[in-house]
Short mmCIF file of C-alpha atoms in Angstrom, two decimals:
data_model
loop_
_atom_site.label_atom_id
_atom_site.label_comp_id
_atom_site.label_asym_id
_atom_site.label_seq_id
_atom_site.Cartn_x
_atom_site.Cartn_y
_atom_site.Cartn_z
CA UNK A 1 -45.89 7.85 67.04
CA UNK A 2 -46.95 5.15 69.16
CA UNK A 3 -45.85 2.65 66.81
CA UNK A 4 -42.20 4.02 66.02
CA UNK A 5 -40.10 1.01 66.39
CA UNK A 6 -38.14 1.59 69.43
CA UNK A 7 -35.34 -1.16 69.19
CA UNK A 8 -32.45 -2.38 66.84
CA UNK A 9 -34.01 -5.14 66.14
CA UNK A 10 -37.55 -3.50 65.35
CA UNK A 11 -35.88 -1.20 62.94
CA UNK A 12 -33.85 -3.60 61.22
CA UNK A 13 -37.42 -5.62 60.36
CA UNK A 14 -39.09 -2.61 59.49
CA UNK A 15 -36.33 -1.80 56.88
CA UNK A 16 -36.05 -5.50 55.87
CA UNK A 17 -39.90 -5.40 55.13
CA UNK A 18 -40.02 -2.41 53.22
CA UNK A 19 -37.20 -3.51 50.98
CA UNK A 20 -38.87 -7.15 50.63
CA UNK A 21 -42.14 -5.06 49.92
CA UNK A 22 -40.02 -3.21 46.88
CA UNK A 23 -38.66 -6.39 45.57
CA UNK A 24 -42.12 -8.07 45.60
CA UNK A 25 -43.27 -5.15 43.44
CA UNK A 26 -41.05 -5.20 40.98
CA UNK A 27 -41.13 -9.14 40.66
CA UNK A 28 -44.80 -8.84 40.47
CA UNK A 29 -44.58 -6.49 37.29
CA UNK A 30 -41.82 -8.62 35.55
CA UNK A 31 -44.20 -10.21 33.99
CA UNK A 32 -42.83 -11.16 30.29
CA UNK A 33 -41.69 -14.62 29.99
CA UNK A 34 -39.00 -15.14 27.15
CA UNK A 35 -34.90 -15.11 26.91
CA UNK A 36 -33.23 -12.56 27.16
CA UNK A 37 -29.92 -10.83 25.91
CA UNK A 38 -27.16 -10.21 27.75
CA UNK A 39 -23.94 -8.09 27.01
CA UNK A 40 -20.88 -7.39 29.17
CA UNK A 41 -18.43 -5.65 28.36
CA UNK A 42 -16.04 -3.10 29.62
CA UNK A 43 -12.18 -2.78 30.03
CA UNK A 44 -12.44 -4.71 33.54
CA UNK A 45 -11.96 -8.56 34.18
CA UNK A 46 -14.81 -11.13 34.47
CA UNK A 47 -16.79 -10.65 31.13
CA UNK A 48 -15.41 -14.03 29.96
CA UNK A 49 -15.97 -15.59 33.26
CA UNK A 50 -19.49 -14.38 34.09
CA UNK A 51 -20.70 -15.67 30.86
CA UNK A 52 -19.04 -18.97 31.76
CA UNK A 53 -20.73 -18.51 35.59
CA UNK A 54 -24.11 -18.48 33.56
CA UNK A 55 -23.34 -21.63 31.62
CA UNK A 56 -23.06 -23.39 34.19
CA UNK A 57 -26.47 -22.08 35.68
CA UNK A 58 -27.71 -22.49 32.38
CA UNK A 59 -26.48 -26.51 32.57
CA UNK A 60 -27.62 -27.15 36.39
CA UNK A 61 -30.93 -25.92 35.10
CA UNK A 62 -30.94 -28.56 32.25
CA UNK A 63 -30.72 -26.05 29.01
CA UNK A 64 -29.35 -27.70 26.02
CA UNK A 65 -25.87 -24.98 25.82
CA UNK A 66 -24.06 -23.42 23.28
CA UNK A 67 -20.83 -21.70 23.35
CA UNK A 68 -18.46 -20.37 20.61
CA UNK A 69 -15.48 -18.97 21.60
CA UNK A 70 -14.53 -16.48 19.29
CA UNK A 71 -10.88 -16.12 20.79
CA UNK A 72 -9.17 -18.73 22.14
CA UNK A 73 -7.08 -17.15 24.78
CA UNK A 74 -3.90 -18.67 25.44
CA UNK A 75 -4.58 -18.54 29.40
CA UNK A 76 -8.60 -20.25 28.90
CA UNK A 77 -8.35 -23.96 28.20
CA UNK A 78 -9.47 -24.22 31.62
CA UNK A 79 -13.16 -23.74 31.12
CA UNK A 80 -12.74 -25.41 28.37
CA UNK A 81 -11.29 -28.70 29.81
CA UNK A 82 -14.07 -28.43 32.72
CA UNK A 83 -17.18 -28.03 30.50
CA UNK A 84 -16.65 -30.70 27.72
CA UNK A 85 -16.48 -33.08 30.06
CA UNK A 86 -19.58 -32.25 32.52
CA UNK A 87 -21.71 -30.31 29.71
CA UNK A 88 -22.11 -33.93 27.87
CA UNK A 89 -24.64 -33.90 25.31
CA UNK A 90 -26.54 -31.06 26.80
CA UNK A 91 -23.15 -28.57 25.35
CA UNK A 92 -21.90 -27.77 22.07
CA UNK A 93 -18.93 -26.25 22.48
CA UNK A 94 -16.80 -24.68 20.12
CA UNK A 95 -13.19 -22.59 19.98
CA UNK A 96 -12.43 -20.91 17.26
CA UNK A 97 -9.04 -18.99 16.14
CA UNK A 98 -5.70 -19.25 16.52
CA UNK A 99 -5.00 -17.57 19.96
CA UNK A 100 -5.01 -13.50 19.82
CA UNK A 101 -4.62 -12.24 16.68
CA UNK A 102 -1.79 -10.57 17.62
CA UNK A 103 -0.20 -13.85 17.80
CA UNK A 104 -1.09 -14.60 14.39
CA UNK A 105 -0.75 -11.25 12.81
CA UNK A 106 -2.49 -12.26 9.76
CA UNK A 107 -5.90 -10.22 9.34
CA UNK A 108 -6.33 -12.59 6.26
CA UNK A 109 -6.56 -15.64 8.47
CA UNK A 110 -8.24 -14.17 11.35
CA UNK A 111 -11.18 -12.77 9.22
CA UNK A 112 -11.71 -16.40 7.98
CA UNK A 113 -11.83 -18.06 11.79
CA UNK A 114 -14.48 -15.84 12.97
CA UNK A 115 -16.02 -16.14 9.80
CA UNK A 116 -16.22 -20.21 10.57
CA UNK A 117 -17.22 -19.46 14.21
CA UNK A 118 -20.06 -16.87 13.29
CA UNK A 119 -21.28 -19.41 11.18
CA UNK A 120 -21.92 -21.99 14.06
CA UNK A 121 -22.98 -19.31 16.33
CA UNK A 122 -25.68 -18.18 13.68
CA UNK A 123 -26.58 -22.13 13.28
CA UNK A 124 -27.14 -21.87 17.35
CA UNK A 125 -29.02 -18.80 17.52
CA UNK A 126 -31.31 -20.35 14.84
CA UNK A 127 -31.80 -23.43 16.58
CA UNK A 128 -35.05 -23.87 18.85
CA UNK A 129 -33.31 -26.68 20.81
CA UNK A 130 -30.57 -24.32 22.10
CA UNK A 131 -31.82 -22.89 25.70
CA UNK A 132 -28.69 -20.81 26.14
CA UNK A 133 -26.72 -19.35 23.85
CA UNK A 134 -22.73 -17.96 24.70
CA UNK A 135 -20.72 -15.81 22.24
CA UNK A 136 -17.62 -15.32 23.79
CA UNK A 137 -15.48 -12.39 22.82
CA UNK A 138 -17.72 -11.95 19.99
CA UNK A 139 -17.61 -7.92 20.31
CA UNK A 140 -13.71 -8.17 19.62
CA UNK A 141 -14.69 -9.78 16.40
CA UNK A 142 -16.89 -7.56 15.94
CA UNK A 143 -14.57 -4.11 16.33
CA UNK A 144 -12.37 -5.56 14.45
CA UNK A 145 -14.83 -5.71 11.43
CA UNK A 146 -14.36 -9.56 11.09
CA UNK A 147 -17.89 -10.43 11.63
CA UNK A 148 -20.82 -7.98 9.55
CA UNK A 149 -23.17 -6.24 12.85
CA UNK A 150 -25.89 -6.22 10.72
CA UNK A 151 -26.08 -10.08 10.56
CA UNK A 152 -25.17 -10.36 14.12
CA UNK A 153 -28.31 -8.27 15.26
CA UNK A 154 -30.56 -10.11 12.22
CA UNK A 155 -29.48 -13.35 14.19
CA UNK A 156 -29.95 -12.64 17.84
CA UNK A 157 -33.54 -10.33 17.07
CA UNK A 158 -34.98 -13.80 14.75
CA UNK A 159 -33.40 -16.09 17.44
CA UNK A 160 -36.17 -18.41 19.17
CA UNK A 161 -38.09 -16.62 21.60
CA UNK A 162 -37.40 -18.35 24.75
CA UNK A 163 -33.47 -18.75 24.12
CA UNK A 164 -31.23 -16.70 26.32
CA UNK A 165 -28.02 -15.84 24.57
CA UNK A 166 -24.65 -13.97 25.92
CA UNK A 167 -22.14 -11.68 24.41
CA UNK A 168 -18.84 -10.65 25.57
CA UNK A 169 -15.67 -8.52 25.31
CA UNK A 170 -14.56 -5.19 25.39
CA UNK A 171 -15.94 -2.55 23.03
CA UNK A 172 -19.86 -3.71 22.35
CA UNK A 173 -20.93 -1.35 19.49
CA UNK A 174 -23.74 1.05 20.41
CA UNK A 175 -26.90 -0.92 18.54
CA UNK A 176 -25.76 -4.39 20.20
CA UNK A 177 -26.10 -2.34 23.95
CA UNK A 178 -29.68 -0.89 22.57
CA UNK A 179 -30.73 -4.50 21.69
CA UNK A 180 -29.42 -6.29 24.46
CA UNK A 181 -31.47 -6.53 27.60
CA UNK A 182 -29.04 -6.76 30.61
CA UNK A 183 -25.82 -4.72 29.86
CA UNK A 184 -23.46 -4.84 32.39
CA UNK A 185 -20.04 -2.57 32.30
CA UNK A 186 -16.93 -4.56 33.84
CA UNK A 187 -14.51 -1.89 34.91
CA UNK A 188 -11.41 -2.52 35.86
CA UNK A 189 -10.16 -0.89 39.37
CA UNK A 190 -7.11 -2.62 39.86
CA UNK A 191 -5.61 -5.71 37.84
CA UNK A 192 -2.83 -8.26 39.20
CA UNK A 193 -0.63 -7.77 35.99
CA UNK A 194 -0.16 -4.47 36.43
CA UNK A 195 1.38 -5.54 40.38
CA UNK A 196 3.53 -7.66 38.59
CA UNK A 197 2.18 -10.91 39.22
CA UNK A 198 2.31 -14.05 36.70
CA UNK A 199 -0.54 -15.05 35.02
CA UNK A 200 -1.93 -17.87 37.43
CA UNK A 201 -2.76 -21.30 36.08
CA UNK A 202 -6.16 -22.13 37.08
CA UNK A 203 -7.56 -18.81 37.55
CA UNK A 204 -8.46 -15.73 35.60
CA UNK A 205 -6.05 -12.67 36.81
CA UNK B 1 10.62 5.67 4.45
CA UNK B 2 11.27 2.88 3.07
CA UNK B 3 10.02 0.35 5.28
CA UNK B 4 6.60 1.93 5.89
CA UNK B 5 4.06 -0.40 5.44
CA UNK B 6 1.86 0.31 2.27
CA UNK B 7 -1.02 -2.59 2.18
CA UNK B 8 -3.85 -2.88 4.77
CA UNK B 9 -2.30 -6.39 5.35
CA UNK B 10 1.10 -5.02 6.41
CA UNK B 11 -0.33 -2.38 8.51
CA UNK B 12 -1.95 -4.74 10.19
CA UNK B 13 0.84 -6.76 10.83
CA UNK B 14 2.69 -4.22 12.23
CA UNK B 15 0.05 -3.14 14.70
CA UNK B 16 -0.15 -6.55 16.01
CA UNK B 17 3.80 -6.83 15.65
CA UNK B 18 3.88 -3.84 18.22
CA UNK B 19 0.68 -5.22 20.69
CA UNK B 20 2.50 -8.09 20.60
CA UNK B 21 5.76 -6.36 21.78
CA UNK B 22 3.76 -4.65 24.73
CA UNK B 23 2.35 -7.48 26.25
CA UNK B 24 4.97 -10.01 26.26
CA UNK B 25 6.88 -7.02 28.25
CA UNK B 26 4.60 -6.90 30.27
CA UNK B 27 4.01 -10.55 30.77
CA UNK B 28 8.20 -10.41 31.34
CA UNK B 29 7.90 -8.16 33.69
CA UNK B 30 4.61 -10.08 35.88
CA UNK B 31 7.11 -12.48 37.72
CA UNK B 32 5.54 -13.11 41.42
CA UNK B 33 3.91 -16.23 41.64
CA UNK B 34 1.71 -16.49 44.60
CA UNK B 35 -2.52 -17.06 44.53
CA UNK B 36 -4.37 -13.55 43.95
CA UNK B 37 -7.31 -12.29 45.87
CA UNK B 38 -10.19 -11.14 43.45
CA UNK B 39 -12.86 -8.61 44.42
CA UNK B 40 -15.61 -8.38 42.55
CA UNK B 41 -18.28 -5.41 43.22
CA UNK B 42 -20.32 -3.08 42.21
CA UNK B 43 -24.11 -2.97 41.40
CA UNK B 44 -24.43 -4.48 38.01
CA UNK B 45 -24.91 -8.19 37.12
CA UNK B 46 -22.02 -10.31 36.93
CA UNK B 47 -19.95 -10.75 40.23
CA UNK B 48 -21.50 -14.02 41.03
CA UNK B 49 -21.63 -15.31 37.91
CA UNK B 50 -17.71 -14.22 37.45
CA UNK B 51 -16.57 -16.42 40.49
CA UNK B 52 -18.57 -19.16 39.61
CA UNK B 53 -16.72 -19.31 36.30
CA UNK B 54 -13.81 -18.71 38.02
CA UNK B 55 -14.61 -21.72 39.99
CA UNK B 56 -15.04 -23.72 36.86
CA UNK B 57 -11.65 -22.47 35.51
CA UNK B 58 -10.20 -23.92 38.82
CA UNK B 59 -12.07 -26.90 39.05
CA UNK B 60 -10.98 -27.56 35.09
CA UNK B 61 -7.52 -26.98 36.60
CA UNK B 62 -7.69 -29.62 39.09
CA UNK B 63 -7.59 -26.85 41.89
CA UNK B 64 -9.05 -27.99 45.34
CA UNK B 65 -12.29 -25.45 45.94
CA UNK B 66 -14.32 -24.07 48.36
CA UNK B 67 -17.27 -22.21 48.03
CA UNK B 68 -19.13 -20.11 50.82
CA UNK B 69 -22.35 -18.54 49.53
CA UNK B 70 -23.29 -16.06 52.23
CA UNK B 71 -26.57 -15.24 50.91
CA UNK B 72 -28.51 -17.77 49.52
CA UNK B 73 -30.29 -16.21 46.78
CA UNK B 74 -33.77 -17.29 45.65
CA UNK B 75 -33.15 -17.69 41.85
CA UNK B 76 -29.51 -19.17 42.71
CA UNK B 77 -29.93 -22.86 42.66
CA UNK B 78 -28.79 -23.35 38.93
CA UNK B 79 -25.26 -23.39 39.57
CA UNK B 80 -25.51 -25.30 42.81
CA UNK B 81 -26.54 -28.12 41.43
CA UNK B 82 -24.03 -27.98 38.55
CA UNK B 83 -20.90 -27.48 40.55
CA UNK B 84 -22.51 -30.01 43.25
CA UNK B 85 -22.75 -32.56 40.75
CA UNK B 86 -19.56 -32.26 39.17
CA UNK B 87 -17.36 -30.94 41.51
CA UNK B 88 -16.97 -34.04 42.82
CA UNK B 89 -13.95 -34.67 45.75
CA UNK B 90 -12.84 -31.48 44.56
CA UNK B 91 -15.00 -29.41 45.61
CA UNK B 92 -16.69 -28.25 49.13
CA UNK B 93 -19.79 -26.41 48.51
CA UNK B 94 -21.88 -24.88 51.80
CA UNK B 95 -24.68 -22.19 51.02
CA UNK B 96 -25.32 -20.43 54.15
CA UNK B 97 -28.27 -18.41 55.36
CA UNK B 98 -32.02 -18.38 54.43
CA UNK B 99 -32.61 -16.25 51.46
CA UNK B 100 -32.27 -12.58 51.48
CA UNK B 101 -32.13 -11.04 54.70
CA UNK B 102 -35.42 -9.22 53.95
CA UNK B 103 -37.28 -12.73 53.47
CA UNK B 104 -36.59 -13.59 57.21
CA UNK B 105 -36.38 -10.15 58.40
CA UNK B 106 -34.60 -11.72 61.47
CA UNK B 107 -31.43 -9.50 62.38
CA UNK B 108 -30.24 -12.33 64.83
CA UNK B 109 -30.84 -15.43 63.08
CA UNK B 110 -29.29 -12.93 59.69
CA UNK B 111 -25.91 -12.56 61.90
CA UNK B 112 -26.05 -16.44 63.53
CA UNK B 113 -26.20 -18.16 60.14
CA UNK B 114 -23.48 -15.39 58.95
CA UNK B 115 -21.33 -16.66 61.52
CA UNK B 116 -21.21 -20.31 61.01
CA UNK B 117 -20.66 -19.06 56.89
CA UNK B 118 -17.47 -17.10 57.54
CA UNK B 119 -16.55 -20.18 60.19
CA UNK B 120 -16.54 -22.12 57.38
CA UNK B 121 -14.57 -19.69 55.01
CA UNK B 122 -11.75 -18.81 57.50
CA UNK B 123 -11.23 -22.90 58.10
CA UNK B 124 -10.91 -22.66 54.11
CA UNK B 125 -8.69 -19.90 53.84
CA UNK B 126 -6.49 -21.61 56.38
CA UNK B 127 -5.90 -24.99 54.83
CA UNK B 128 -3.51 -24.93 51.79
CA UNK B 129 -5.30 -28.48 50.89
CA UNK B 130 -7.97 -25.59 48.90
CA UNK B 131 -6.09 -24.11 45.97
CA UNK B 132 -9.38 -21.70 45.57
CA UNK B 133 -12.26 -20.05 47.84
CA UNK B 134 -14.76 -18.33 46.68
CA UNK B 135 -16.69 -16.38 49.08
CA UNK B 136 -19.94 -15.32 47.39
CA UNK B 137 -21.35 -12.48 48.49
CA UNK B 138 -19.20 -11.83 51.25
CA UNK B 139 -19.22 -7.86 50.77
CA UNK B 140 -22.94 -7.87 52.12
CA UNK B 141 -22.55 -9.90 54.87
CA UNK B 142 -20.06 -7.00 55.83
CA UNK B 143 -21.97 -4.16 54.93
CA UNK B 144 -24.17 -5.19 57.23
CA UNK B 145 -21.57 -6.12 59.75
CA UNK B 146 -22.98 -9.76 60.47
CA UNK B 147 -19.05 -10.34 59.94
CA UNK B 148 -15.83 -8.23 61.14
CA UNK B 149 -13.96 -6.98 58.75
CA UNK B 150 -10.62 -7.49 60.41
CA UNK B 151 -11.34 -10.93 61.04
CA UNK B 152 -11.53 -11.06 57.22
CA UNK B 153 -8.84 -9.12 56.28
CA UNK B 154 -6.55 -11.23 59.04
CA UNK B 155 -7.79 -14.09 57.38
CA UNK B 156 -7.00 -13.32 53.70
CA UNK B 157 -3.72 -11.92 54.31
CA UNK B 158 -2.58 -14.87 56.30
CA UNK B 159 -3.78 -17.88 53.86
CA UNK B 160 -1.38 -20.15 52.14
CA UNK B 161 1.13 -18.29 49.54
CA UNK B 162 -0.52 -20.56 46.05
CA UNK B 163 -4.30 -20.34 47.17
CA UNK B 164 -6.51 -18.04 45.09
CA UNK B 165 -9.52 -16.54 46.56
CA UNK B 166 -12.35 -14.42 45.17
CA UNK B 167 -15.03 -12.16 46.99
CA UNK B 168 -17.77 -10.78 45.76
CA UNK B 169 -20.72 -8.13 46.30
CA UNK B 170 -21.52 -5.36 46.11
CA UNK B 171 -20.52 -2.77 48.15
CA UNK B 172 -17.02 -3.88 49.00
CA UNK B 173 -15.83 -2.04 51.61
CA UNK B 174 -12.35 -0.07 51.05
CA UNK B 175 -9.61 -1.92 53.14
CA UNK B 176 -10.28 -5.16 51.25
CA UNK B 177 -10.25 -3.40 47.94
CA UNK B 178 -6.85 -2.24 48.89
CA UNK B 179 -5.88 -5.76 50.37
CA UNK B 180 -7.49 -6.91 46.91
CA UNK B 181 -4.90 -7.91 43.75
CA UNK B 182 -7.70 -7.64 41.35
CA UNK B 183 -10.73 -5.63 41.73
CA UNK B 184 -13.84 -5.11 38.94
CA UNK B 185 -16.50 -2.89 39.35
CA UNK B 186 -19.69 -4.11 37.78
CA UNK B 187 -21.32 -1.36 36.46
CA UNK B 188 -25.80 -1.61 35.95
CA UNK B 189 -25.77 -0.19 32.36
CA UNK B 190 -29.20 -1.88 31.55
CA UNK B 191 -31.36 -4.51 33.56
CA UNK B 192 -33.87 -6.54 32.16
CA UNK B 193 -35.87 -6.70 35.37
CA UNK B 194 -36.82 -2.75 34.38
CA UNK B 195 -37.48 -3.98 31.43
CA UNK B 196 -40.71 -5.87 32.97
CA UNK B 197 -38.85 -9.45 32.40
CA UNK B 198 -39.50 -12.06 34.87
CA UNK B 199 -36.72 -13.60 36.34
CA UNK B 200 -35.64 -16.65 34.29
CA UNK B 201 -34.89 -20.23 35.09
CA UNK B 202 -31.87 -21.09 33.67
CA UNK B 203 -30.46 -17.79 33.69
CA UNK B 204 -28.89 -14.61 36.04
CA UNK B 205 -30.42 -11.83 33.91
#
């Protein structure tokens, strides 16, 4: 017992080194080296926005980037604006659609935008030179039937080993989830809209 | 009976027709117009990399920004030296802290350099010259009480009307998720760390 730690202080390291200890374990056994596959999706906010948060990781660490948007939301030109001009040549970025397609209410027409924009996207995820790969709202397209799953998970499983590649939206079908490597769930606990408050220019509700 | 759709196409429509209705009610009805205070927590990936795209939304907006990171995390330097670089006069950037509190394993030095972090953040959340602050990892600088939580929650409620802030973290406690406008619970569904994947440069996995 003699070495019990007897103080605040003394405890707080002890804890601080066992957790370090934990996290050096599990670092120490993560051991494959390739990209990975990321998914979030969910009913909750930030899907969009965490996939943009990794571009620009992606960018600060000097990965030629990526990025079809496979809805162009009427609030998003934001990102948009912000990352053509600092991405440069390292970012191909491309919007596809026509706004929501319940602004367009023509299936006709929105089957042949994501057609176009699964096209690129298939283009990037073929591409060796592409470090980073981000499919925006690509799981919308892909509950709505517009874009085949089967090609989808041909694409992302043949894509170049070391390129990391991003899906969003709502609604990821089951065999996307058991391919992906990182899933996250956004939930949504509370949301500004429903309090009433405008959409916000220069910020995601 | 007459007028009930009878093609895929007009069944379609109609279902859009009607999603359309809904939300431009709803947008009708979301009339305040005042900055929103995200919350972003939970244990899955995703509530950095949110307000970092959140920041790039803003920063695409022309929005004055602040960022406090109040845990500087080892594999974190990606987006630091993106937003650095082209933030420009419009942004103020200050990472706090030495890593993970279990690298220094130093309660006191943990709460000092805590401290001089939310300093910074309050002097932000004060001046409506910043249209958005984003306090990054907040939440576990209060778990851990190395800040109060009514000095935050003081803070937040008294900043300027237009000025957007986001705070993320897991673990938020559940006064500032009430005080919150928007909150999203990042759910783990799948990691590729237990997967055995080393952490990735270039990427949050």
């Amino acid at each position: 017992m003699s070495d019990t730690p007897t103080t605040p202080e003394e405890r707080h390291r002890e804890r601080m080194q066992r957790k370090k200890a934990l996290v050096d374990r599990k670092i120490a056994r993560a051991t494959l080296d390739r990209g990975v596959l990321v998914v979030n999706t969910g009913t909750g906010k930030g899907k969009s926005s965490s996939g943009f948060g990794m571009l620009a990781r992606a960018l600060g660490h000097g990965l030629r980037c990526g990025v079809v948007q496979f809805i162009k939301g009427t609030f998003s030109t934001g990102e948009e604006a912000f990352f053509r001009r600092v991405g440069g040549e390292l970012l191909d970025y491309r919007v596809m659609g026509e706004g929501f397609t319940w602004e367009t209410q023509d299936r006709a027409r929105d089957v042949a935008a994501a057609q176009v924009a699964w096209a690129e996207a298939a283009r990037m995820l073929a591409d060796p030179c592409y470090g980073f790969v981000l499919l925006d709202e690509l799981n919308i397209a892909l509950a709505r039937r517009y874009v085949a799953l089967e090609d989808v998970l041909a694409a992302l499983a043949a894509r170049p080993p070391r390129q990391h590649a991003v899906v969003t939206g709502r609604g990821a079908p089951d065999a996307l989830l058991e391919a992906a490597d990182t899933v996250t769930e956004m939930r949504l606990v509370k949301h500004a809209f429903q309090a009433g408050i405008k959409a916000q220019k220069g910020i995601e509700l």
